[in-house]
PDB file of C-alpha atoms in Angstrom:
ATOM      1  CA  MET A  43       0.000   0.000   0.000  1.00  0.00           C
ATOM      2  CA  LYS A  44       1.382   3.388  -1.001  1.00  0.00           C
ATOM      3  CA  THR A  45       1.187   6.247   1.516  1.00  0.00           C
ATOM      4  CA  ASP A  46       3.782   8.757   0.219  1.00  0.00           C
ATOM      5  CA  LEU A  47       1.324  11.579  -0.529  1.00  0.00           C
ATOM      6  CA  SER A  48      -0.674  10.946   2.651  1.00  0.00           C
ATOM      7  CA  GLN A  49       2.576  11.138   4.625  1.00  0.00           C
ATOM      8  CA  LYS A  50       3.515  14.457   2.966  1.00  0.00           C
ATOM      9  CA  LEU A  51       0.061  15.901   3.659  1.00  0.00           C
ATOM     10  CA  PHE A  52       0.216  14.679   7.248  1.00  0.00           C
ATOM     11  CA  GLU A  53       3.597  16.337   7.807  1.00  0.00           C
ATOM     12  CA  LYS A  54       2.218  19.613   6.429  1.00  0.00           C
ATOM     13  CA  ALA A  55      -0.978  19.256   8.475  1.00  0.00           C
ATOM     14  CA  LYS A  56       1.018  18.842  11.700  1.00  0.00           C
ATOM     15  CA  GLY A  57       1.959  22.512  11.381  1.00  0.00           C
ATOM     16  CA  LEU A  58      -1.653  23.537  10.853  1.00  0.00           C
ATOM     17  CA  PHE A  59      -3.767  21.369  13.166  1.00  0.00           C
ATOM     18  CA  PRO A  60      -3.164  19.996  16.679  1.00  0.00           C
ATOM     19  CA  GLY A  61      -1.738  16.528  16.121  1.00  0.00           C
ATOM     20  CA  GLY A  62      -2.017  17.092  12.372  1.00  0.00           C
ATOM     21  CA  VAL A  63      -5.728  16.232  12.229  1.00  0.00           C
ATOM     22  CA  ASN A  64      -9.130  17.820  12.829  1.00  0.00           C
ATOM     23  CA  SER A  65     -10.485  14.940  14.880  1.00  0.00           C
ATOM     24  CA  PRO A  66      -8.736  12.751  17.458  1.00  0.00           C
ATOM     25  CA  VAL A  67     -10.172   9.616  15.815  1.00  0.00           C
ATOM     26  CA  ARG A  68      -8.149  10.383  12.673  1.00  0.00           C
ATOM     27  CA  ALA A  69      -4.812  10.735  14.452  1.00  0.00           C
ATOM     28  CA  PHE A  70      -3.635   7.107  14.046  1.00  0.00           C
ATOM     29  CA  LYS A  71      -1.360   7.752  17.042  1.00  0.00           C
ATOM     30  CA  GLY A  72      -2.847   4.864  19.025  1.00  0.00           C
ATOM     31  CA  VAL A  73      -2.477   2.393  16.151  1.00  0.00           C
ATOM     32  CA  GLY A  74       0.624   3.774  14.452  1.00  0.00           C
ATOM     33  CA  GLY A  75       1.048   4.650  10.825  1.00  0.00           C
ATOM     34  CA  THR A  76      -0.099   7.588   8.768  1.00  0.00           C
ATOM     35  CA  PRO A  77      -3.658   8.899   8.498  1.00  0.00           C
ATOM     36  CA  ARG A  78      -5.031   8.417   5.013  1.00  0.00           C
ATOM     37  CA  PHE A  79      -5.951  11.543   3.066  1.00  0.00           C
ATOM     38  CA  PHE A  80      -8.844  10.849   0.741  1.00  0.00           C
ATOM     39  CA  ALA A  81      -9.323  12.345  -2.700  1.00  0.00           C
ATOM     40  CA  ARG A  82     -12.787  11.114  -3.669  1.00  0.00           C
ATOM     41  CA  GLY A  83     -15.583   8.649  -3.132  1.00  0.00           C
ATOM     42  CA  LYS A  84     -17.867   6.779  -5.525  1.00  0.00           C
ATOM     43  CA  GLY A  85     -20.662   4.486  -4.396  1.00  0.00           C
ATOM     44  CA  SER A  86     -19.361   2.345  -1.538  1.00  0.00           C
ATOM     45  CA  ARG A  87     -15.693   3.065  -2.324  1.00  0.00           C
ATOM     46  CA  LEU A  88     -13.185   5.676  -1.152  1.00  0.00           C
ATOM     47  CA  PHE A  89      -9.952   6.540  -2.958  1.00  0.00           C
ATOM     48  CA  ASP A  90      -7.000   8.163  -1.215  1.00  0.00           C
ATOM     49  CA  VAL A  91      -4.459  10.600  -2.652  1.00  0.00           C
ATOM     50  CA  ASP A  92      -2.025   7.715  -3.131  1.00  0.00           C
ATOM     51  CA  GLY A  93      -4.423   5.795  -5.387  1.00  0.00           C
ATOM     52  CA  ASN A  94      -5.441   3.165  -2.827  1.00  0.00           C
ATOM     53  CA  GLN A  95      -9.053   2.006  -2.843  1.00  0.00           C
ATOM     54  CA  TYR A  96     -11.112   1.252   0.276  1.00  0.00           C
ATOM     55  CA  LEU A  97     -14.565  -0.141   0.992  1.00  0.00           C
ATOM     56  CA  ASP A  98     -16.320   2.565   3.043  1.00  0.00           C
ATOM     57  CA  TYR A  99     -17.865   0.825   6.040  1.00  0.00           C
ATOM     58  CA  VAL A 100     -18.460   4.167   7.796  1.00  0.00           C
ATOM     59  CA  GLY A 101     -20.727   5.884   5.245  1.00  0.00           C
ATOM     60  CA  SER A 102     -20.224   9.178   7.076  1.00  0.00           C
ATOM     61  CA  TRP A 103     -21.890   7.636  10.155  1.00  0.00           C
ATOM     62  CA  GLY A 104     -25.200   7.260   8.334  1.00  0.00           C
ATOM     63  CA  PRO A 105     -25.824  10.297   6.120  1.00  0.00           C
ATOM     64  CA  LEU A 106     -24.381   8.630   3.021  1.00  0.00           C
ATOM     65  CA  ILE A 107     -26.966   5.862   2.869  1.00  0.00           C
ATOM     66  CA  LEU A 108     -27.018   6.195  -0.929  1.00  0.00           C
ATOM     67  CA  GLY A 109     -23.216   6.039  -1.149  1.00  0.00           C
ATOM     68  CA  HIS A 110     -20.743   8.601  -2.396  1.00  0.00           C
ATOM     69  CA  CYS A 111     -21.773  10.680  -5.430  1.00  0.00           C
ATOM     70  CA  HIS A 112     -25.132   8.973  -5.959  1.00  0.00           C
ATOM     71  CA  PRO A 113     -26.501  10.437  -9.223  1.00  0.00           C
ATOM     72  CA  ALA A 114     -29.839  11.507  -7.676  1.00  0.00           C
ATOM     73  CA  ALA A 115     -28.081  13.257  -4.783  1.00  0.00           C
ATOM     74  CA  VAL A 116     -25.592  14.968  -7.112  1.00  0.00           C
ATOM     75  CA  LYS A 117     -28.444  16.169  -9.337  1.00  0.00           C
ATOM     76  CA  ALA A 118     -30.413  17.533  -6.364  1.00  0.00           C
ATOM     77  CA  VAL A 119     -27.370  19.394  -5.030  1.00  0.00           C
ATOM     78  CA  GLN A 120     -26.586  20.862  -8.459  1.00  0.00           C
ATOM     79  CA  GLU A 121     -30.180  22.035  -8.878  1.00  0.00           C
ATOM     80  CA  GLN A 122     -30.153  23.708  -5.473  1.00  0.00           C
ATOM     81  CA  MET A 123     -26.740  25.297  -6.078  1.00  0.00           C
ATOM     82  CA  ALA A 124     -28.189  26.944  -9.183  1.00  0.00           C
ATOM     83  CA  ARG A 125     -30.916  28.494  -6.993  1.00  0.00           C
ATOM     84  CA  GLY A 126     -28.531  29.578  -4.230  1.00  0.00           C
ATOM     85  CA  THR A 127     -27.204  28.255  -0.946  1.00  0.00           C
ATOM     86  CA  HIS A 128     -27.447  29.135   2.721  1.00  0.00           C
ATOM     87  CA  MET A 129     -29.608  32.198   2.506  1.00  0.00           C
ATOM     88  CA  GLY A 130     -29.715  32.646   6.253  1.00  0.00           C
ATOM     89  CA  ALA A 131     -33.488  33.015   6.146  1.00  0.00           C
ATOM     90  CA  CYS A 132     -36.655  30.938   5.977  1.00  0.00           C
ATOM     91  CA  HIS A 133     -37.358  29.114   2.714  1.00  0.00           C
ATOM     92  CA  ALA A 134     -39.916  26.755   1.223  1.00  0.00           C
ATOM     93  CA  ALA A 135     -37.521  23.782   1.057  1.00  0.00           C
ATOM     94  CA  GLU A 136     -37.113  23.670   4.834  1.00  0.00           C
ATOM     95  CA  VAL A 137     -40.888  23.497   5.254  1.00  0.00           C
ATOM     96  CA  ARG A 138     -41.095  20.553   2.845  1.00  0.00           C
ATOM     97  CA  TRP A 139     -38.129  18.882   4.531  1.00  0.00           C
ATOM     98  CA  ALA A 140     -39.757  19.206   7.971  1.00  0.00           C
ATOM     99  CA  GLU A 141     -42.985  17.734   6.591  1.00  0.00           C
ATOM    100  CA  LEU A 142     -41.039  14.709   5.333  1.00  0.00           C
ATOM    101  CA  VAL A 143     -39.211  14.278   8.647  1.00  0.00           C
ATOM    102  CA  ASN A 144     -42.459  14.474  10.604  1.00  0.00           C
ATOM    103  CA  GLN A 145     -44.061  11.918   8.271  1.00  0.00           C
ATOM    104  CA  LEU A 146     -41.133   9.542   8.700  1.00  0.00           C
ATOM    105  CA  ILE A 147     -41.036  10.001  12.492  1.00  0.00           C
ATOM    106  CA  PRO A 148     -44.662  10.007  13.677  1.00  0.00           C
ATOM    107  CA  SER A 149     -43.693  10.972  17.236  1.00  0.00           C
ATOM    108  CA  ALA A 150     -42.019  14.162  15.953  1.00  0.00           C
ATOM    109  CA  GLU A 151     -44.563  16.868  16.602  1.00  0.00           C
ATOM    110  CA  LEU A 152     -42.116  19.643  15.804  1.00  0.00           C
ATOM    111  CA  THR A 153     -38.721  19.603  14.101  1.00  0.00           C
ATOM    112  CA  ARG A 154     -35.571  21.652  14.636  1.00  0.00           C
ATOM    113  CA  PHE A 155     -32.732  21.467  12.130  1.00  0.00           C
ATOM    114  CA  THR A 156     -29.223  22.177  13.381  1.00  0.00           C
ATOM    115  CA  MET A 157     -25.779  22.578  11.854  1.00  0.00           C
ATOM    116  CA  SER A 158     -23.919  20.272  14.249  1.00  0.00           C
ATOM    117  CA  GLY A 159     -24.272  17.641  16.910  1.00  0.00           C
ATOM    118  CA  THR A 160     -23.082  20.215  19.417  1.00  0.00           C
ATOM    119  CA  GLU A 161     -25.910  22.577  18.504  1.00  0.00           C
ATOM    120  CA  ALA A 162     -28.436  19.728  18.628  1.00  0.00           C
ATOM    121  CA  THR A 163     -27.213  18.685  22.083  1.00  0.00           C
ATOM    122  CA  HIS A 164     -27.379  22.272  23.328  1.00  0.00           C
ATOM    123  CA  LEU A 165     -30.975  22.601  22.130  1.00  0.00           C
ATOM    124  CA  ALA A 166     -31.940  19.215  23.623  1.00  0.00           C
ATOM    125  CA  MET A 167     -30.574  20.357  26.981  1.00  0.00           C
ATOM    126  CA  ARG A 168     -32.628  23.557  26.803  1.00  0.00           C
ATOM    127  CA  VAL A 169     -35.788  21.580  26.024  1.00  0.00           C
ATOM    128  CA  ALA A 170     -35.060  19.175  28.911  1.00  0.00           C
ATOM    129  CA  ARG A 171     -34.500  22.061  31.314  1.00  0.00           C
ATOM    130  CA  ALA A 172     -37.695  23.770  30.217  1.00  0.00           C
ATOM    131  CA  PHE A 173     -39.675  20.531  30.582  1.00  0.00           C
ATOM    132  CA  THR A 174     -38.292  19.642  34.013  1.00  0.00           C
ATOM    133  CA  GLY A 175     -38.176  23.201  35.352  1.00  0.00           C
TER     134      GLY A 175
END
């Protein structure tokens, strides 16, 4: 397995990020070796900058249920990009999205979309505090 380019990127990254990575789980320190730097994904496969191919068992922890670069997902993103992105205001697509979520999760009376797990946890704590007083 080739890792020359990953090694070069890792050395450069060490001067930019603590430990050379943006997440402790990517550090490889506990298992030795060099973190892999990926170039692209297609379907269930990932390809690193060194040309190695991997079967992606992680799938971005769930969000990539269709796989990398699924044609329907790519088309939907391209269509939305042509209309604009992150307007910082209410829009019709979020209403439709919430309707779909609430249909898929019958116990969801209301929906809140967040940008991160941290934000979601913060909001869940506020709801819990309000409920319990």
